[in-house]
Amino acid sequence: MNGYPERRMRRLRQTPRIRRMIEMELPAPGHFLWPVFVVEGQGVKQPIEAMPGQFRYSPDGLIEALTSVSEMGIGGVLVFGVIPDDRKDETGQPACDPAGVVPQTVRLIRERFPDLVVFTDVCLCAYTSHGHCGPLDRRGNVQNDAAIALLSRMAVVHADAGATGVAPSAMMDGQVQALRQAMDAAGHAETLIMSYSTKFASSFYGPFREAAASAPARGDRRSYQASFADPRRALLESALDEAEGADILMVKPALCYLDIIARLRERTDLPIAAYNVSGEYSMLIAAADRGWGHAHEMAKESITAIARAGADIIISYWANRYEEVVGGAMRQAN
Ligand code: PBG
């Protein structure tokens, strides 16, 4: 191959129109899921301090916010329930309450926005008094099989309410198989499972744990979430979930794990979702607040990187702000 001066790379970069002809597009809004936090009550829209631009909504408050999200063409939502600390217990039973805030929200979205995709997070950490993702044994370890029994009940409750799909995030062994069997037995063979299949024990979940009040009271999640220093086992997690019947795999977080998304893309023909987590969102805003970058430009670059790595579905707190992000992109191009 001839190099300079025959080959001049800058020729193809001369004008915005030439560049735009050959560049990939920002993923369309239909590829996004917006993670949302719901609390009991009416007319609630409570700012989440650690995540500017994001709120805890009561079910009716969320419906209001969904009007613009739906008009933008965002694919759907991923719903997280948040309950007061004094309602939590050792095993996370409130997660299985058919009258709980998540099933209420799902029913309301189904009624008001029947075409939105509604996934629900299936994990116990926001419902246990100790903040771990399942009941603990005497030594303080999460009991795997007791957890999956509860998670299965929780998934059936969400499916009963009309969720398009459930998203198990507890990283318990066998959880996908258990959820599939439980939902099939309950007549929900059509309900999707989007497994948080490769979910890392990450320090980028901090703002979320404030939003969902789900930080572990003691210890960390390293005995169930994957290690960022052990990529082979992390990929094996996704392979196992595929074999257990997951419809969609997930890598989470996204930005430190683009290599994992790209490697998983080569190994599976299932759709891959990437979760652009709370820390990845808030750190851009924090930097922009200090004048160290433009939040929307950084968001656009992050989202493009995630799509480039091979993700089909992007779960991101930028979803409800999609038009702002695109606006930033347009300013740059012109
Ligand atoms: C529940 C769960 C977490 C996130 C999604 N589901 C927190 C955790 O595992 O501690 C994090 C999402 C984010 O940071 O945006 N297990």
Coordinates of C-alpha atoms and ligand atoms in Angstrom, one line a residue:
M1 CA 0.0 0.0 0.0
N2 CA 1.3 3.4 -0.9
G3 CA 1.5 6.0 1.8
Y4 CA 2.0 9.7 1.7
P5 CA 2.1 11.6 -0.6
E6 CA -0.2 9.4 -2.8
R7 CA -2.5 8.6 0.1
R8 CA -3.8 11.7 2.0
M9 CA -6.2 10.7 4.7
R10 CA -7.3 14.3 5.1
R11 CA -8.9 14.3 1.7
L12 CA -11.9 12.4 3.1
R13 CA -12.2 14.7 6.1
Q14 CA -12.3 18.0 4.2
T15 CA -15.9 19.0 4.8
P16 CA -18.8 18.0 7.1
R17 CA -20.8 16.6 4.2
I18 CA -17.9 14.4 3.0
R19 CA -17.4 13.1 6.5
R20 CA -21.1 12.5 7.1
M21 CA -21.3 10.4 4.0
I22 CA -19.0 7.8 5.4
E23 CA -19.5 8.1 9.2
M24 CA -21.8 5.8 11.2
E25 CA -24.9 7.5 12.6
L26 CA -25.5 8.0 16.3
P27 CA -27.7 4.9 17.1
A28 CA -31.3 5.8 16.5
P29 CA -33.5 6.4 19.6
G30 CA -35.2 3.1 19.0
H31 CA -32.1 1.3 20.2
F32 CA -32.3 2.9 23.7
L33 CA -33.8 1.8 26.9
W34 CA -34.1 4.5 29.6
P35 CA -33.5 3.2 33.2
V36 CA -36.1 4.8 35.6
F37 CA -36.6 4.8 39.3
V38 CA -40.1 4.6 40.7
V39 CA -41.4 5.3 44.2
E40 CA -44.8 5.1 45.9
G41 CA -47.0 8.2 45.9
Q42 CA -48.6 10.6 43.6
G43 CA -47.1 13.5 41.6
V44 CA -43.6 12.7 42.8
K45 CA -40.6 13.9 40.8
Q46 CA -37.7 13.9 43.1
P47 CA -34.3 14.9 41.7
I48 CA -31.5 12.4 42.2
E49 CA -28.6 14.5 43.4
A50 CA -25.9 12.2 42.1
M51 CA -27.5 12.0 38.7
P52 CA -28.4 15.5 37.4
G53 CA -31.3 15.2 34.9
Q54 CA -32.6 12.0 36.5
F55 CA -35.5 11.7 39.0
R56 CA -37.4 9.3 41.2
Y57 CA -40.9 9.3 39.9
S58 CA -44.2 8.0 41.3
P59 CA -46.0 5.9 38.7
D60 CA -48.2 8.8 37.5
G61 CA -45.1 11.2 37.5
L62 CA -43.3 8.7 35.3
I63 CA -46.2 8.6 32.8
E64 CA -45.8 12.4 32.4
A65 CA -42.1 12.0 31.7
L66 CA -42.7 9.3 29.2
T67 CA -44.7 11.5 26.9
S68 CA -41.6 13.2 25.5
V69 CA -39.5 10.0 25.7
S70 CA -42.1 8.1 23.6
E71 CA -42.4 11.0 21.1
M72 CA -38.6 10.9 20.6
G73 CA -39.0 7.3 19.6
I74 CA -37.0 5.8 22.5
G75 CA -37.4 2.0 22.6
G76 CA -38.6 1.7 26.1
V77 CA -37.7 1.7 29.8
L78 CA -36.0 -0.4 32.4
V79 CA -37.9 0.0 35.6
F80 CA -36.3 0.0 39.1
G81 CA -38.4 0.0 42.3
V82 CA -37.3 2.0 45.3
I83 CA -39.0 1.4 48.7
P84 CA -38.5 3.1 52.1
D85 CA -35.8 1.4 54.3
D86 CA -38.3 0.6 57.0
R87 CA -40.2 -1.7 54.6
K88 CA -37.2 -3.8 53.7
D89 CA -36.5 -7.2 55.3
E90 CA -33.8 -9.8 55.5
T91 CA -34.9 -11.8 52.4
G92 CA -36.3 -9.0 50.2
Q93 CA -39.9 -10.3 50.2
P94 CA -41.4 -6.9 49.3
A95 CA -39.9 -7.4 45.8
C96 CA -42.6 -10.1 45.2
D97 CA -45.6 -7.9 46.1
P98 CA -48.1 -7.9 43.3
A99 CA -49.3 -4.5 44.5
G100 CA -45.8 -3.1 44.7
V101 CA -44.6 0.0 42.9
V102 CA -43.0 -1.9 40.0
P103 CA -46.1 -3.9 39.0
Q104 CA -48.2 -0.7 39.5
T105 CA -45.9 1.2 37.1
V106 CA -45.8 -1.6 34.5
R107 CA -49.6 -1.8 34.4
L108 CA -49.9 2.0 34.0
I109 CA -47.3 2.2 31.2
R110 CA -49.0 -0.7 29.4
E111 CA -52.3 1.2 29.6
R112 CA -50.9 4.6 28.5
F113 CA -48.1 3.7 26.2
P114 CA -48.9 0.2 24.9
D115 CA -46.2 0.2 22.3
L116 CA -43.3 1.0 24.7
V117 CA -40.9 -1.8 25.6
V118 CA -41.0 -2.3 29.3
F119 CA -38.3 -4.3 31.0
T120 CA -38.1 -4.6 34.8
D121 CA -35.0 -5.1 36.9
V122 CA -35.2 -8.3 38.8
C123 CA -32.9 -8.1 41.8
L124 CA -33.4 -8.0 45.6
C125 CA -30.8 -5.5 46.6
A126 CA -33.2 -2.6 46.7
Y127 CA -35.6 -4.7 48.9
T128 CA -33.2 -6.3 51.5
S129 CA -32.4 -4.6 54.7
H130 CA -28.7 -5.5 54.2
G131 CA -28.6 -4.4 50.6
H132 CA -27.2 -7.6 49.1
C133 CA -28.9 -9.3 46.1
G134 CA -30.4 -12.2 48.1
P135 CA -30.9 -13.6 51.6
L136 CA -27.7 -14.2 53.6
D137 CA -26.5 -17.3 55.3
R138 CA -24.9 -17.2 58.8
R139 CA -21.5 -16.2 57.4
G140 CA -23.0 -13.3 55.5
N141 CA -22.8 -15.0 52.0
V142 CA -25.7 -14.6 49.6
Q143 CA -27.6 -18.0 49.4
N144 CA -27.8 -18.7 45.7
D145 CA -30.7 -21.1 45.6
A146 CA -32.9 -19.2 48.0
A147 CA -32.2 -16.1 46.0
I148 CA -33.3 -17.6 42.7
A149 CA -36.5 -18.9 44.2
L150 CA -37.4 -15.3 45.3
L151 CA -36.2 -13.8 42.0
S152 CA -38.4 -16.3 40.1
R153 CA -41.5 -15.1 42.1
M154 CA -40.5 -11.5 41.5
A155 CA -40.2 -12.1 37.7
V156 CA -43.6 -13.8 37.6
V157 CA -45.2 -10.8 39.4
H158 CA -43.7 -8.5 36.8
A159 CA -44.8 -10.7 33.9
D160 CA -48.3 -10.8 35.4
A161 CA -48.3 -7.0 35.4
G162 CA -47.6 -7.1 31.7
A163 CA -43.8 -6.5 31.4
T164 CA -42.4 -7.0 27.9
G165 CA -39.4 -8.6 29.6
V166 CA -37.6 -9.1 32.8
A167 CA -33.9 -8.3 33.4
P168 CA -32.3 -10.4 36.1
S169 CA -29.3 -8.6 37.6
A170 CA -28.5 -10.4 40.8
M171 CA -25.7 -12.6 39.2
M172 CA -27.0 -15.7 40.9
D173 CA -26.0 -19.0 39.2
G174 CA -29.0 -20.6 37.4
Q175 CA -31.2 -17.5 37.7
V176 CA -32.0 -17.4 34.0
Q177 CA -33.1 -21.0 33.8
A178 CA -35.1 -20.6 37.0
L179 CA -36.9 -17.5 35.7
R180 CA -37.7 -19.1 32.4
Q181 CA -39.2 -22.1 34.0
A182 CA -41.2 -20.1 36.5
M183 CA -42.6 -17.7 33.9
D184 CA -43.4 -20.6 31.4
A185 CA -45.2 -22.4 34.2
A186 CA -47.2 -19.2 34.9
G187 CA -48.3 -18.9 31.3
H188 CA -45.7 -16.2 30.3
A189 CA -43.8 -18.1 27.6
E190 CA -43.7 -14.8 25.6
T191 CA -42.0 -12.7 28.2
L192 CA -38.5 -11.9 27.3
I193 CA -35.4 -12.4 29.5
M194 CA -32.7 -9.8 29.1
S195 CA -30.0 -11.2 31.3
Y196 CA -27.4 -9.0 33.0
S197 CA -25.2 -11.8 31.8
T198 CA -21.8 -10.3 32.1
K199 CA -22.2 -7.9 35.0
F200 CA -19.0 -6.7 36.7
A201 CA -18.4 -5.8 40.3
S202 CA -17.8 -2.2 39.5
S203 CA -17.0 1.1 41.2
F204 CA -19.1 2.9 38.6
Y205 CA -22.5 2.0 40.2
G206 CA -22.1 4.6 43.0
P207 CA -24.7 7.2 41.8
F208 CA -27.3 4.4 41.1
R209 CA -26.9 3.0 44.7
E210 CA -27.8 6.5 45.9
A211 CA -30.8 6.7 43.5
A212 CA -32.1 3.2 44.4
A213 CA -30.9 3.2 48.1
S214 CA -29.4 -0.2 47.3
A215 CA -25.8 0.0 48.6
P216 CA -24.7 -3.1 50.6
A217 CA -24.6 -2.2 54.3
R218 CA -21.5 -4.4 54.7
G219 CA -19.0 -5.9 52.3
D220 CA -19.2 -5.8 48.6
R221 CA -20.7 -7.8 45.7
R222 CA -17.5 -9.5 44.6
S223 CA -18.7 -13.0 45.6
Y224 CA -21.4 -12.8 42.9
Q225 CA -20.6 -10.2 40.3
A226 CA -17.8 -10.8 37.8
S227 CA -14.2 -9.6 38.3
F228 CA -12.9 -7.0 35.8
A229 CA -9.6 -8.7 36.1
D230 CA -10.9 -12.1 34.9
P231 CA -12.4 -11.6 31.4
R232 CA -12.6 -15.3 30.5
R233 CA -15.0 -16.1 33.4
A234 CA -16.9 -12.9 32.6
L235 CA -17.5 -14.1 29.1
L236 CA -18.4 -17.6 30.3
E237 CA -21.2 -16.0 32.4
S238 CA -22.8 -14.8 29.1
A239 CA -22.4 -18.2 27.4
L240 CA -24.1 -19.9 30.3
D241 CA -27.0 -17.5 30.3
E242 CA -27.4 -18.0 26.6
A243 CA -27.5 -21.8 27.2
E244 CA -30.1 -21.2 30.0
G245 CA -32.4 -19.5 27.6
A246 CA -31.7 -15.7 27.8
D247 CA -33.2 -13.8 24.8
I248 CA -30.8 -10.9 25.2
L249 CA -27.4 -10.8 26.8
M250 CA -25.9 -7.8 28.5
V251 CA -22.5 -6.3 29.4
K252 CA -22.4 -3.9 32.3
P253 CA -20.9 -1.4 32.7
A254 CA -20.2 -0.4 29.1
L255 CA -17.3 2.0 28.7
C256 CA -14.6 0.2 30.6
Y257 CA -15.7 -3.0 28.9
L258 CA -15.8 -2.3 25.2
D259 CA -13.4 -5.2 24.7
I260 CA -15.8 -7.5 26.3
I261 CA -18.7 -6.3 24.2
A262 CA -16.6 -6.7 21.0
R263 CA -15.5 -10.2 22.1
L264 CA -19.0 -11.2 23.0
R265 CA -20.2 -9.9 19.7
E266 CA -18.0 -12.5 17.9
R267 CA -19.3 -15.3 20.1
T268 CA -23.0 -14.9 20.1
D269 CA -25.8 -14.2 17.6
L270 CA -28.2 -13.1 20.4
P271 CA -28.8 -9.3 20.7
I272 CA -26.3 -7.6 23.1
A273 CA -27.4 -4.8 25.4
A274 CA -24.8 -2.6 27.0
Y275 CA -25.6 -0.7 30.2
N276 CA -24.0 2.7 30.2
V277 CA -24.2 2.9 34.0
S278 CA -24.8 5.7 36.5
G279 CA -21.1 6.4 37.1
E280 CA -20.5 6.7 33.4
Y281 CA -23.3 9.2 33.1
S282 CA -22.6 11.3 36.2
M283 CA -18.9 11.6 35.6
L284 CA -19.4 13.3 32.3
I285 CA -21.8 15.8 33.9
A286 CA -19.3 16.4 36.8
A287 CA -16.5 17.1 34.4
A288 CA -18.6 19.4 32.2
D289 CA -19.7 21.3 35.4
R290 CA -16.0 22.0 36.0
G291 CA -15.6 23.2 32.5
W292 CA -13.5 20.2 31.5
G293 CA -15.6 19.1 28.5
H294 CA -19.0 19.4 26.9
A295 CA -21.4 16.8 28.4
H296 CA -23.4 16.2 25.2
E297 CA -20.3 15.8 23.1
M298 CA -18.8 13.3 25.6
A299 CA -22.2 11.5 25.7
K300 CA -22.3 11.2 21.9
E301 CA -18.7 9.9 21.8
S302 CA -19.5 7.3 24.6
I303 CA -22.7 6.1 22.9
T304 CA -21.0 5.8 19.5
A305 CA -18.2 3.8 21.1
I306 CA -20.7 1.4 22.7
A307 CA -22.5 0.8 19.4
R308 CA -19.2 0.5 17.5
A309 CA -18.1 -2.2 20.0
G310 CA -21.2 -4.2 18.9
A311 CA -24.1 -3.4 21.2
D312 CA -27.6 -3.5 19.7
I313 CA -29.4 -2.1 22.7
I314 CA -28.0 0.8 24.7
I315 CA -29.3 1.2 28.2
S316 CA -28.5 4.8 29.2
Y317 CA -29.5 7.7 31.3
W318 CA -28.9 9.8 28.2
A319 CA -32.1 8.2 26.6
N320 CA -34.5 10.8 28.0
R321 CA -32.0 13.5 26.9
Y322 CA -31.5 12.0 23.4
E323 CA -32.4 15.3 21.6
E324 CA -30.0 17.3 23.7
V325 CA -27.2 14.8 22.8
V326 CA -28.1 15.0 19.1
G327 CA -28.3 18.8 19.3
G328 CA -24.7 18.7 20.6
A329 CA -23.7 16.6 17.7
M330 CA -25.2 18.9 15.2
R331 CA -23.4 21.9 16.6
Q332 CA -20.2 20.1 16.1
A333 CA -20.9 19.2 12.5
N334 CA -21.9 22.6 11.3
Ligands
PBG1 C1 -29.0 -4.2 40.9 C2 -28.4 -3.2 39.9 C3 -27.4 -2.3 40.1 C4 -27.4 -1.5 38.9 C5 -28.4 -2.1 38.1 N1 -29.0 -3.1 38.7 C6 -26.5 -2.0 41.2 C7 -25.6 -2.9 41.7 O1 -25.4 -4.0 41.2 O2 -25.0 -2.6 42.7 C8 -26.4 -0.4 38.5 C9 -26.9 0.5 37.5 C10 -26.1 1.8 37.4 O3 -25.1 2.0 38.0 O4 -26.6 2.6 36.6 N2 -28.2 -5.2 41.3

